[in-house]
mmCIF file of C-alpha atoms and ligand atoms in Angstrom:
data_model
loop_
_atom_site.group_PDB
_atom_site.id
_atom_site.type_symbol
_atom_site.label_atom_id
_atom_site.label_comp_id
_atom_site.label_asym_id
_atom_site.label_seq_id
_atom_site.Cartn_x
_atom_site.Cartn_y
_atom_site.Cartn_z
ATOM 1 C CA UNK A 279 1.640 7.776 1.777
ATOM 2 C CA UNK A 280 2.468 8.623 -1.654
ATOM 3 C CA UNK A 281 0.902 6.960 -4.565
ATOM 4 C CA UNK A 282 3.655 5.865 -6.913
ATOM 5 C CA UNK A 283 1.898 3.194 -9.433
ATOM 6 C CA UNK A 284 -2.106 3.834 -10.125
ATOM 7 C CA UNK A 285 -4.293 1.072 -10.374
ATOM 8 C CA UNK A 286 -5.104 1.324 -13.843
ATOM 9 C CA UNK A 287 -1.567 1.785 -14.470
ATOM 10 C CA UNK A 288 -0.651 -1.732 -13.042
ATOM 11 C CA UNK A 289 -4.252 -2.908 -14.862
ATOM 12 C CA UNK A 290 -1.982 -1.893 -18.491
ATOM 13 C CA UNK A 291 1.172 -3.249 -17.083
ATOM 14 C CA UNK A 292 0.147 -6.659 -15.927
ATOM 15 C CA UNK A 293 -1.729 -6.759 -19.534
ATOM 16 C CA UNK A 294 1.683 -5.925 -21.168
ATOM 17 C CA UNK A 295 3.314 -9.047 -19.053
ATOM 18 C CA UNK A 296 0.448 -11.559 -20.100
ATOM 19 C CA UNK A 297 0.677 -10.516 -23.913
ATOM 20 C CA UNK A 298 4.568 -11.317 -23.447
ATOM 21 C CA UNK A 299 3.726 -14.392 -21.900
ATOM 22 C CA UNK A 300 1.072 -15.330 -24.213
ATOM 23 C CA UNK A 301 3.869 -15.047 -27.007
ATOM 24 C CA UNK A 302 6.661 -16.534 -25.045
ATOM 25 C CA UNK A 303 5.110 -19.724 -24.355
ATOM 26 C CA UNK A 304 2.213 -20.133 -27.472
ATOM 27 C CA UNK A 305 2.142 -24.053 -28.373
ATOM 28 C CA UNK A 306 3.368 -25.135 -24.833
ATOM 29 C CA UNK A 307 2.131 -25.047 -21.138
ATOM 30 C CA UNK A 308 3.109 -23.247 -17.839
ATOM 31 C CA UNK A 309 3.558 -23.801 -14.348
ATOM 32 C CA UNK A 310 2.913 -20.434 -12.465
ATOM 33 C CA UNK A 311 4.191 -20.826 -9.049
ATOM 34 C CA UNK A 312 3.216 -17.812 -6.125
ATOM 35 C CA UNK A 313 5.836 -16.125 -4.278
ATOM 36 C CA UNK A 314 3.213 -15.980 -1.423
ATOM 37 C CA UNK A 315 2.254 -13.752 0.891
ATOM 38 C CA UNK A 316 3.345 -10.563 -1.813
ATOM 39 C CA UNK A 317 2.452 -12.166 -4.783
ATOM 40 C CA UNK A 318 -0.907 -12.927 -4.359
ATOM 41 C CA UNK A 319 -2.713 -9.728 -6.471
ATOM 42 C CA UNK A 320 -0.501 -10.408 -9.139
ATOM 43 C CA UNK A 321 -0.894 -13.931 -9.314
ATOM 44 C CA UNK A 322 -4.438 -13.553 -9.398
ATOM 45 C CA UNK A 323 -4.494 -10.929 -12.164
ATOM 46 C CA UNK A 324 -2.078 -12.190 -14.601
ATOM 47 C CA UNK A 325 -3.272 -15.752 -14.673
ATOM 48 C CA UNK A 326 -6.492 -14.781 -15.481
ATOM 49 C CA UNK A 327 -5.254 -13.545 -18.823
ATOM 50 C CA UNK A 328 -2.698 -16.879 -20.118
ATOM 51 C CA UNK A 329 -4.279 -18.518 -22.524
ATOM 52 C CA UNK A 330 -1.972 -21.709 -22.547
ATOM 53 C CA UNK A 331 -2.505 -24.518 -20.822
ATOM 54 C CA UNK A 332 -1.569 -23.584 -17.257
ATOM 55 C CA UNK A 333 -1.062 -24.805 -13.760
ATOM 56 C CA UNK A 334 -0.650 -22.314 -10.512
ATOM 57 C CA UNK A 335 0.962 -23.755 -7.686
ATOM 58 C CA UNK A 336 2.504 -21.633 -4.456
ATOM 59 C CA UNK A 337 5.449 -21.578 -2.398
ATOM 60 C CA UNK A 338 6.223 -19.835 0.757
ATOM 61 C CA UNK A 339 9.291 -17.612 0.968
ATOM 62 C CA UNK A 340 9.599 -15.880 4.129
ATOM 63 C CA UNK A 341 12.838 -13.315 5.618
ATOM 64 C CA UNK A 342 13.975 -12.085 8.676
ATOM 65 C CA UNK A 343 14.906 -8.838 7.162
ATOM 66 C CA UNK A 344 16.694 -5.182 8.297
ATOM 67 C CA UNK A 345 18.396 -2.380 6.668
ATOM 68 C CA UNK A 346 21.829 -3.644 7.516
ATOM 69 C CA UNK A 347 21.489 -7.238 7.858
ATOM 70 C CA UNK A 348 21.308 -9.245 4.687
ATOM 71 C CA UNK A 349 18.583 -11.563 6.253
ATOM 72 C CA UNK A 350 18.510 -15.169 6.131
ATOM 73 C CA UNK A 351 15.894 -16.771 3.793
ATOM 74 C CA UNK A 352 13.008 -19.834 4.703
ATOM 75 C CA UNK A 353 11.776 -21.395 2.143
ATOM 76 C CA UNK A 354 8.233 -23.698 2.150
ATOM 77 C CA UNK A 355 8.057 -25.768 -0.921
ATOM 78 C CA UNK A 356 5.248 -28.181 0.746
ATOM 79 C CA UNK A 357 2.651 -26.647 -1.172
ATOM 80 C CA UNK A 358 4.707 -26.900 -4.295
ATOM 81 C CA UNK A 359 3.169 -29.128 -7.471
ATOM 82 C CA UNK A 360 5.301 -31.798 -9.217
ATOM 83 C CA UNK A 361 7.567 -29.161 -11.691
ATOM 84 C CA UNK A 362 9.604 -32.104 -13.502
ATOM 85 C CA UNK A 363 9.662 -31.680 -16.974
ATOM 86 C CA UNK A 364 7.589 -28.241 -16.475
ATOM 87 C CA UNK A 365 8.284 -25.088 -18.047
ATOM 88 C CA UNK A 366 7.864 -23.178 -14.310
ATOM 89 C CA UNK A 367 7.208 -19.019 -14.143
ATOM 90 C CA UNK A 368 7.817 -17.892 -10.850
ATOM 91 C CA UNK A 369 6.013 -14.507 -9.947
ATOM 92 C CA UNK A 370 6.713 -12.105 -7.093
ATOM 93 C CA UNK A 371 6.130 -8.866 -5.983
ATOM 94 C CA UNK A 372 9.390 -7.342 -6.477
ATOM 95 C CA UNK A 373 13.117 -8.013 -6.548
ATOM 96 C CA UNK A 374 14.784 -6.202 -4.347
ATOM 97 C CA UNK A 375 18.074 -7.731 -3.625
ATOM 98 C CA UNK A 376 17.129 -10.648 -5.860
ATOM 99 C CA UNK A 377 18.158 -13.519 -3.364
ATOM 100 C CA UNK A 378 14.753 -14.170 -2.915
ATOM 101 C CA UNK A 379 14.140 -15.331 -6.920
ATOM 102 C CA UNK A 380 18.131 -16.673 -7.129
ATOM 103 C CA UNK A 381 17.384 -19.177 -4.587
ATOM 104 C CA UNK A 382 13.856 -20.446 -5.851
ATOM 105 C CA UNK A 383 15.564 -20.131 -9.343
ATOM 106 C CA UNK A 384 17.517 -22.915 -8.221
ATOM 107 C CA UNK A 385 15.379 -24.646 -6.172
ATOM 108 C CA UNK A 386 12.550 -25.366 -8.699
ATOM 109 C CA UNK A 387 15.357 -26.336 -11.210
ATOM 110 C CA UNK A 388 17.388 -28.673 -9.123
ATOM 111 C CA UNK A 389 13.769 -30.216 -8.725
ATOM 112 C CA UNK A 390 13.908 -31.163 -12.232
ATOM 113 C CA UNK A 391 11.939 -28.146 -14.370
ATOM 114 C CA UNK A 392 12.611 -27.866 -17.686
ATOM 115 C CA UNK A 393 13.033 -24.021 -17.387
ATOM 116 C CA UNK A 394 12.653 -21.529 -14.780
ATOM 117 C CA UNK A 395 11.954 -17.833 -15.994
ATOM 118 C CA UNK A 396 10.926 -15.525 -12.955
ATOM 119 C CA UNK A 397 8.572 -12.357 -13.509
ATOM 120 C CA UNK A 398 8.206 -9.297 -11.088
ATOM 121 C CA UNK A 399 5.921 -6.498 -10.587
ATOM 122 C CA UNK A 400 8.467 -4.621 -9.897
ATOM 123 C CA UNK A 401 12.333 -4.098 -10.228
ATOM 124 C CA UNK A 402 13.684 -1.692 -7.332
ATOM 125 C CA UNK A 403 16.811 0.081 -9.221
ATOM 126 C CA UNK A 404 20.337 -0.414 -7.460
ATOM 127 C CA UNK A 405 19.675 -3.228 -5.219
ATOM 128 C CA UNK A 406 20.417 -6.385 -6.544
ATOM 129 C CA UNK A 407 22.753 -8.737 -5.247
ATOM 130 C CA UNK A 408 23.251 -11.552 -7.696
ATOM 131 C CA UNK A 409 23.733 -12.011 -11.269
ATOM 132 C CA UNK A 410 20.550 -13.034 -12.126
ATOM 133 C CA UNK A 411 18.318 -10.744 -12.848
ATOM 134 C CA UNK A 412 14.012 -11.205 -13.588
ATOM 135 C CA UNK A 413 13.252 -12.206 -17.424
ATOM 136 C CA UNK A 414 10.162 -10.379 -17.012
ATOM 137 C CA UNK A 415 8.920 -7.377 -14.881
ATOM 138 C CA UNK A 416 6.209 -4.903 -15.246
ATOM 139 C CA UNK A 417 7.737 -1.524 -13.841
ATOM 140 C CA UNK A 418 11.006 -0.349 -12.525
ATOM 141 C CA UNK A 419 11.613 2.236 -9.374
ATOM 142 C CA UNK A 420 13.425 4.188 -7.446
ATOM 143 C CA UNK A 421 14.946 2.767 -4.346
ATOM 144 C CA UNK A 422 12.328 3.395 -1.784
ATOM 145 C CA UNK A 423 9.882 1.258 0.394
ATOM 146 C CA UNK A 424 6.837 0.268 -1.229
ATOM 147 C CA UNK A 425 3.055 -1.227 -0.231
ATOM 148 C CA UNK A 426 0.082 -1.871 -1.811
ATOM 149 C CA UNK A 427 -0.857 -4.728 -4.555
ATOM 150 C CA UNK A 428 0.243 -7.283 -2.454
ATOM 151 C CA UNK A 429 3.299 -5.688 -0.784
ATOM 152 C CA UNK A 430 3.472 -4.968 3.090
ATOM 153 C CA UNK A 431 4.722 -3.725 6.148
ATOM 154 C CA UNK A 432 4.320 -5.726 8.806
ATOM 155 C CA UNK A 433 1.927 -7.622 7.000
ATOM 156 C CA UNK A 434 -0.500 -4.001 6.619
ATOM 157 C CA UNK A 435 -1.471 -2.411 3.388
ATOM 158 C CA UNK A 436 -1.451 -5.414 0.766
ATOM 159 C CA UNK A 437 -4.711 -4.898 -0.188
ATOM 160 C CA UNK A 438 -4.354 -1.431 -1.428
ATOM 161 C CA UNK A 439 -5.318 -1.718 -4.934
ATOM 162 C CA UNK A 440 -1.942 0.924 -5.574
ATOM 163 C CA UNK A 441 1.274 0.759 -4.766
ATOM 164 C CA UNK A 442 2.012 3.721 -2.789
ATOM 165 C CA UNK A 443 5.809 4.756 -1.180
ATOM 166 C CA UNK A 444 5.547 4.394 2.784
ATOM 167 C CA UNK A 445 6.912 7.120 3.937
ATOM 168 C CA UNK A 446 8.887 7.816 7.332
ATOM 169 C CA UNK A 447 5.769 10.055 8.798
ATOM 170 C CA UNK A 448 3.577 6.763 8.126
ATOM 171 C CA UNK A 449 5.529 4.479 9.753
ATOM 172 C CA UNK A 450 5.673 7.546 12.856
ATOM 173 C CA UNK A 451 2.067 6.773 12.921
ATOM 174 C CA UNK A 452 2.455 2.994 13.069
ATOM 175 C CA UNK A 453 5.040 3.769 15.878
ATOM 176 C CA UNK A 454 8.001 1.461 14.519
ATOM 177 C CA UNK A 455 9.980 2.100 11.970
ATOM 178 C CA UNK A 456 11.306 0.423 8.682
ATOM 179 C CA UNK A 457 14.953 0.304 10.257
ATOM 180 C CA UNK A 458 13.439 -2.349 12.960
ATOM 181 C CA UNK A 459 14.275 -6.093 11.632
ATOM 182 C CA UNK A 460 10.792 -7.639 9.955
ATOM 183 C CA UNK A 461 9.983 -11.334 10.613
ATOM 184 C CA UNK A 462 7.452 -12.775 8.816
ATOM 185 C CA UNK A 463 6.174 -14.035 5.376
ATOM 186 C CA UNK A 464 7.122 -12.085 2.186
HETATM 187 P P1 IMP B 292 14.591 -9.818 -2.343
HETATM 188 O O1 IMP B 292 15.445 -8.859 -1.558
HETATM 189 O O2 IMP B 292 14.674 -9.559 -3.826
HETATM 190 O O3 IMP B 292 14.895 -11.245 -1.982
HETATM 191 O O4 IMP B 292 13.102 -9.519 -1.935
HETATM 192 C C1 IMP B 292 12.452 -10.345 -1.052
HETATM 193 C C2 IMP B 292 11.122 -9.850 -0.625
HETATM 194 O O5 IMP B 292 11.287 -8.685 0.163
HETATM 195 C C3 IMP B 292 10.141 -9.446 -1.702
HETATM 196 O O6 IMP B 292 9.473 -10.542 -2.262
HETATM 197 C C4 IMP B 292 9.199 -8.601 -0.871
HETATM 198 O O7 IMP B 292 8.234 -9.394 -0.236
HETATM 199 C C5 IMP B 292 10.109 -7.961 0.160
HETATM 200 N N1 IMP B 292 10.390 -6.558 -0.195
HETATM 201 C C6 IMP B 292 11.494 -6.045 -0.786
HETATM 202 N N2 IMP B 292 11.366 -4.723 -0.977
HETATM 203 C C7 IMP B 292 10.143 -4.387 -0.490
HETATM 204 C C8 IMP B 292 9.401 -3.136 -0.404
HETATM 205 O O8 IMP B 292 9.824 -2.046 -0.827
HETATM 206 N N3 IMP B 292 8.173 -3.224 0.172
HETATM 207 C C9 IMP B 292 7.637 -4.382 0.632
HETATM 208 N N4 IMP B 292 8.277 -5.561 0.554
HETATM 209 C C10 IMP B 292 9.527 -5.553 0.008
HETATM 210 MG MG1 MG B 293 7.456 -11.195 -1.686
#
């Protein structure tokens, strides 16, 4: 494995996000809703340091996901607060092809928010399928499978406080490789 983002690294770049936050929404209040499973380090961290009045809520997004297959999305909102009227932030891991924050994007709104930003950890270059794109995110990279800080594979290596690039002789040693179709929660 290869470490690509240090921990102190993300440390200064998930304090960068909350000062933008902090700015962005001084004098009102936020609803931070969890793109659980990946978001959960970030989540943690970052509302730790808003200093507006805040709520934190979750939802459950989970893929059946392979190189060549688009994947179809699930979505669990039953954990979801109340967002009408709220100003809602949703934070994930990453965007990757984006459908993932398009279709929550629209979700939370058609529930009756009064705005829906989205921030990311990360922004993987020349994936994205949709227009939208995240209003916040901490670092941009290359196009390459990532773990650590609350990303997996196969549900291993989210508590790495890193994120580290997987690389094919790691997954040699899990015996499977990224190429198989993943199941399970994001
Ligand atoms: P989307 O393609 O933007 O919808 O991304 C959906 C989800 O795929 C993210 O929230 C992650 O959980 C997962 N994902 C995408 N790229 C990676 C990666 O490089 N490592 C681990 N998980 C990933
Ligand atoms: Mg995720």
């Amino acid at each position: 494995m290869r470490t690509l983002i240090e921990a102190d690294e993300i440390e200064r770049g998930v304090a960068r996000l909350a000062a933008e936050l902090n700015e962005r929404y001084a004098g009102g209040s936020l609803t931070v809703l969890g793109v659980m499973t990946g978001s959960l380090m970030l989540l943690a961290d970052l509302v730790r340091k808003l200093e507006m009045p805040l709520r934190v809520g979750v939802i459950q997004a989970s893929s059946y996901r392979g190189t060549t297959e688009p994947g179809e999305l699930r979505l669990s909102l039953d954990a979801m607060p109340d967002v009408v009227d709220q100003e809602v932030l949703l934070v994930d891991d990453i965007f990757d092809t984006g459908r993932t924050i398009d279709r929550l994007t629209e979700v939370v709104a058609a529930r009756g928010a009064r705005s829906v930003r989205s921030a990311v950890l990360l922004l993987k270059r020349g994936r994205s399928r949709v227009t939208r794109t995240p209003d916040f995110r901490v670092f941009e990279i290359p196009d390459e499978f990532v773990v650590g800080y609350g990303l997996d594979h196969r549900d291993r290596y989210r508590n790495l406080p890193y994120v580290a690039v997987l690389e094919p002789s790691d997954l040699d040693a899990e015996g499977t490789g990224i190429d198989d179709a993943v199941s399970g929660a994001e």
